[in-house]
Amino acid sequence: MNAKNYKLFINGQWVVAEKDEELPSINPSTGEVIGTIAKAQGADANRAVQAAKAAFLSGVWSNLTTEERGQYLEKIAEAIRHHAKELAEIESADTGKTIKHTTFIDVPTCADTFAYFAKVHKELGDKKLAIGAPVESKICYDPIGVVAAIAAWNYPLIFFGWKVAPALIAGNTVVYKPSSAASLSVARIFEIIQGILPNGVLNLITGGKEAGEALAKSVDVDMLTFTGGTQTGQEIMRMASANTKKLCLELGGKSPNIVFADANLDAAIGGTLSGIFMNQGQMCVAGSRLLLEDKIYDEFIERLAKEAKRFKIGNALDYQTEFGPLINTAHRDSVLAYVEKGKKEGARLVCGGKIPDGAEYKNGAFIEPTIFADVKNSMTIAQEEIFGPVLSVIKFSGIEEAIKIANDSKYGLAAMVWTNDKAKAELVSSQLRCGTVWVNTYGGFYNEAPFGGYKQSGFGRELGLEGLLEYAQAKHVCIDKTPGGISLASSWF
Ligand code: NAD
């Protein structure tokens, strides 16, 4: 892969950042620099916002019908599919996500989300209301205006689809800011789709906190959709109050994965491994707390560790690799520090917990899949989001205790329940305080189904009708139909 240097994309042009500074993009499998991105400052972010605002006010996008906008989205989906292999390779090189993962999940999901939202005409159409008064009443779904989107580094392509497709179909214009730790795939998409949309409708700002803060503070940004850490989300809420902009916050998680003794244990083992070790555990919905019923506790841990130890760890671009590196060495060190905390607080390290042995791991950001047993839910490794491949196993006895431990967290993003007892699954699902519950499965995201958090995992939804309507505002239009044409309001005085 040739190294690529990306500028900012504002108003249909690639432009240099005001200070002309760059940030390196590093391949976490090898430590090599594979490209650079422009480091935008606040002034650059504001320039992009002004371009998006001008495009919005011009009506070049918002005045189109949903069907017309849908045709543009179809073209974007097609362009992404056409470059699927290249995009998967860029994503794997930039993030350390395995090529199997980027090929079969990230790229197709991104394209499918554009294709899905391209067809939601009915959902955004006017809705007539049946009202017990002499009026004709309807709801119209207007765009919100300029949407700024700020994303995390763990699923760059998927977040791009999840945020941009619904924002655009609803008639908004967008300023998109990926994470500075992983911007290459999204920057490449901007190149691929260049010329499809009218100028200013979709703009790219790369860089870190400075650019993000300017977007959060801007009084010309009408809505901000954010995916990232809970603490950053809280800062954004404070900054966004400048113009009471609408927020949608997708934040952290510490999701419980509850396995009952009556479950299909083979399925539960497989699902548990995916739940904590896919993308090296760098998933907001990682099942990082494994709650095991006492009757199966020892056997399950033994089987799980045996599987985790046989993973082929390696370069993310190698098709044989099952487990790649973390996003960068700084993040790996933060995960290793949590491992030390776990040991200190008395959890039993069953496997992993260190950088794998071997010269091939020396320059990358690798860490072994790690399992801690005998964890108490009050321990740091059970309460804080590690965002890496560290599983904390907690023993429980009976349904009530499982629910109590599962809900004992400041987060509420997702949960998994493994049981063959349907009534038990329904009871537990109904009691869990989180936005998604997977029963006897893990990680299914569907364009039709809303996704989002309870508690400090955030608010607002992505995907589904709920996610679409986040990007629209409901306008009530009420027309008098009083026989004779003199409504009550007209005859009040
Ligand atoms: P982060 O909060 O550090 O950064 C996220 C984004 O915010 C980046 O683009 C960053 O440049 C920007 N940013 C940082 N400081 C900012 C500020 N003060 N003002 C405005 N923007 C700012 O998060 P991260 O390390 O990139 O991602 C990991 C976190 O994201 C984890 O907590 C994870 O759970 C969360 N996440 C949540 C979901 C979800 O859907 N709920 C999905 C994926 C990741």
Coordinates of N, CA and C and ligand atoms in Angstrom, one line a residue, residues 150-154 159 177-180 207-209 212-213 226-230 232 235-236 239 250-253 284 385 387 413 451 457, ligand 1:
I150 N -18.7 13.5 15.0 CA -17.4 13.2 15.5 C -17.4 11.7 15.9
A151 N -16.4 11.0 15.4 CA -16.4 9.5 15.6 C -15.1 9.0 16.3
A152 N -15.3 7.8 16.9 CA -14.2 7.1 17.5 C -13.4 6.3 16.5
W153 N -12.3 5.7 16.9 CA -11.4 5.0 16.0 C -11.7 3.5 15.7
N154 N -12.6 3.0 16.5 CA -12.7 1.5 16.4 C -13.5 0.9 15.2
F159 N -19.0 3.8 11.3 CA -19.6 5.1 11.9 C -19.9 6.0 10.7
K177 N -16.0 14.4 11.2 CA -14.6 14.3 11.8 C -14.3 12.9 12.3
P178 N -13.5 12.1 11.6 CA -13.1 10.8 12.1 C -12.1 11.0 13.2
S179 N -11.7 10.0 13.9 CA -10.7 10.1 15.0 C -9.3 10.2 14.3
S180 N -8.5 11.0 14.9 CA -7.1 11.2 14.4 C -6.3 9.9 14.4
G207 N -8.2 15.4 12.4 CA -7.4 16.0 13.5 C -8.1 15.6 14.8
G208 N -7.7 16.3 15.9 CA -8.1 15.8 17.2 C -9.1 16.7 17.9
K209 N -8.7 16.9 19.2 CA -9.5 17.7 20.1 C -9.9 19.1 19.6
G212 N -12.5 19.0 17.1 CA -13.8 18.5 17.7 C -14.4 19.6 18.6
E213 N -13.6 20.3 19.3 CA -14.1 21.3 20.3 C -14.8 22.4 19.5
F226 N -22.2 12.1 18.1 CA -20.8 11.8 18.6 C -20.7 10.3 19.1
T227 N -19.7 9.7 18.7 CA -19.3 8.4 19.2 C -18.0 8.4 19.8
G228 N -17.9 8.1 21.1 CA -16.6 8.2 21.7 C -16.7 7.9 23.2
G229 N -15.8 8.3 24.0 CA -15.7 8.0 25.4 C -16.8 8.9 26.2
T230 N -17.2 8.3 27.3 CA -18.2 9.0 28.1 C -17.7 10.4 28.6
T232 N -15.5 12.4 27.2 CA -15.5 13.3 26.1 C -17.0 13.8 25.8
E235 N -18.0 16.4 28.1 CA -17.4 17.7 27.8 C -18.2 18.3 26.6
I236 N -18.5 17.5 25.6 CA -19.3 18.0 24.5 C -20.6 18.5 24.9
M239 N -20.0 22.0 26.0 CA -19.7 23.0 24.9 C -21.0 23.2 24.0
E250 N -23.2 8.5 21.6 CA -23.0 7.0 21.7 C -21.7 6.9 22.4
L251 N -21.8 6.4 23.7 CA -20.6 6.5 24.6 C -20.1 5.1 25.0
G252 N -19.5 5.0 26.1 CA -18.8 3.7 26.5 C -19.7 2.7 27.0
G253 N -19.2 1.5 27.3 CA -19.9 0.4 27.8 C -19.1 -0.6 28.7
C284 N -17.4 -1.0 21.7 CA -18.2 -0.4 22.8 C -19.2 -1.4 23.4
E385 N -14.3 0.8 31.7 CA -14.2 0.3 30.3 C -12.7 0.2 30.0
F387 N -11.6 -1.3 27.1 CA -11.6 -1.2 25.7 C -10.5 -2.0 25.0
L413 N -25.1 -0.1 27.7 CA -25.2 -0.2 26.3 C -25.8 -1.5 25.7
F451 N -30.0 1.4 17.7 CA -28.9 1.0 18.6 C -28.5 2.3 19.5
S457 N -24.0 5.4 29.0 CA -23.6 5.0 27.6 C -24.2 6.0 26.6
Ligands
NAD1 P1 -12.6 9.7 22.4 O1 -13.7 10.2 23.2 O2 -11.2 9.9 22.9 O3 -12.6 10.4 21.0 C1 -13.7 10.3 20.1 C2 -13.7 11.4 19.1 O4 -13.8 12.7 19.8 C3 -12.4 11.6 18.3 O5 -12.7 11.9 17.0 C4 -11.7 12.7 19.0 O6 -10.8 13.4 18.2 C5 -12.8 13.6 19.5 N1 -12.5 14.4 20.7 C6 -11.6 14.1 21.7 N2 -11.7 15.1 22.6 C7 -12.7 16.0 22.2 C8 -13.2 17.1 22.7 N3 -12.8 17.7 23.9 N4 -14.2 17.8 22.0 C9 -14.7 17.3 20.8 N5 -14.2 16.2 20.3 C10 -13.2 15.5 20.9 O7 -12.9 8.2 22.2 P2 -12.0 7.1 21.4 O8 -10.8 6.8 22.2 O9 -11.8 7.6 20.0 O10 -13.0 5.9 21.3 C11 -13.2 5.0 22.3 C12 -14.5 5.3 23.1 O11 -15.6 5.3 22.2 C13 -14.8 4.2 24.0 O12 -15.3 4.7 25.2 C14 -16.0 3.4 23.3 O13 -16.8 2.7 24.2 C15 -16.6 4.5 22.7 N6 -17.5 4.0 21.6 C16 -18.8 4.0 21.7 C17 -19.6 3.5 20.7 C18 -21.2 3.5 20.8 O14 -21.8 3.4 19.8 N7 -21.7 3.7 22.0 C19 -19.1 2.9 19.6 C20 -17.7 2.9 19.5 C21 -16.9 3.4 20.5

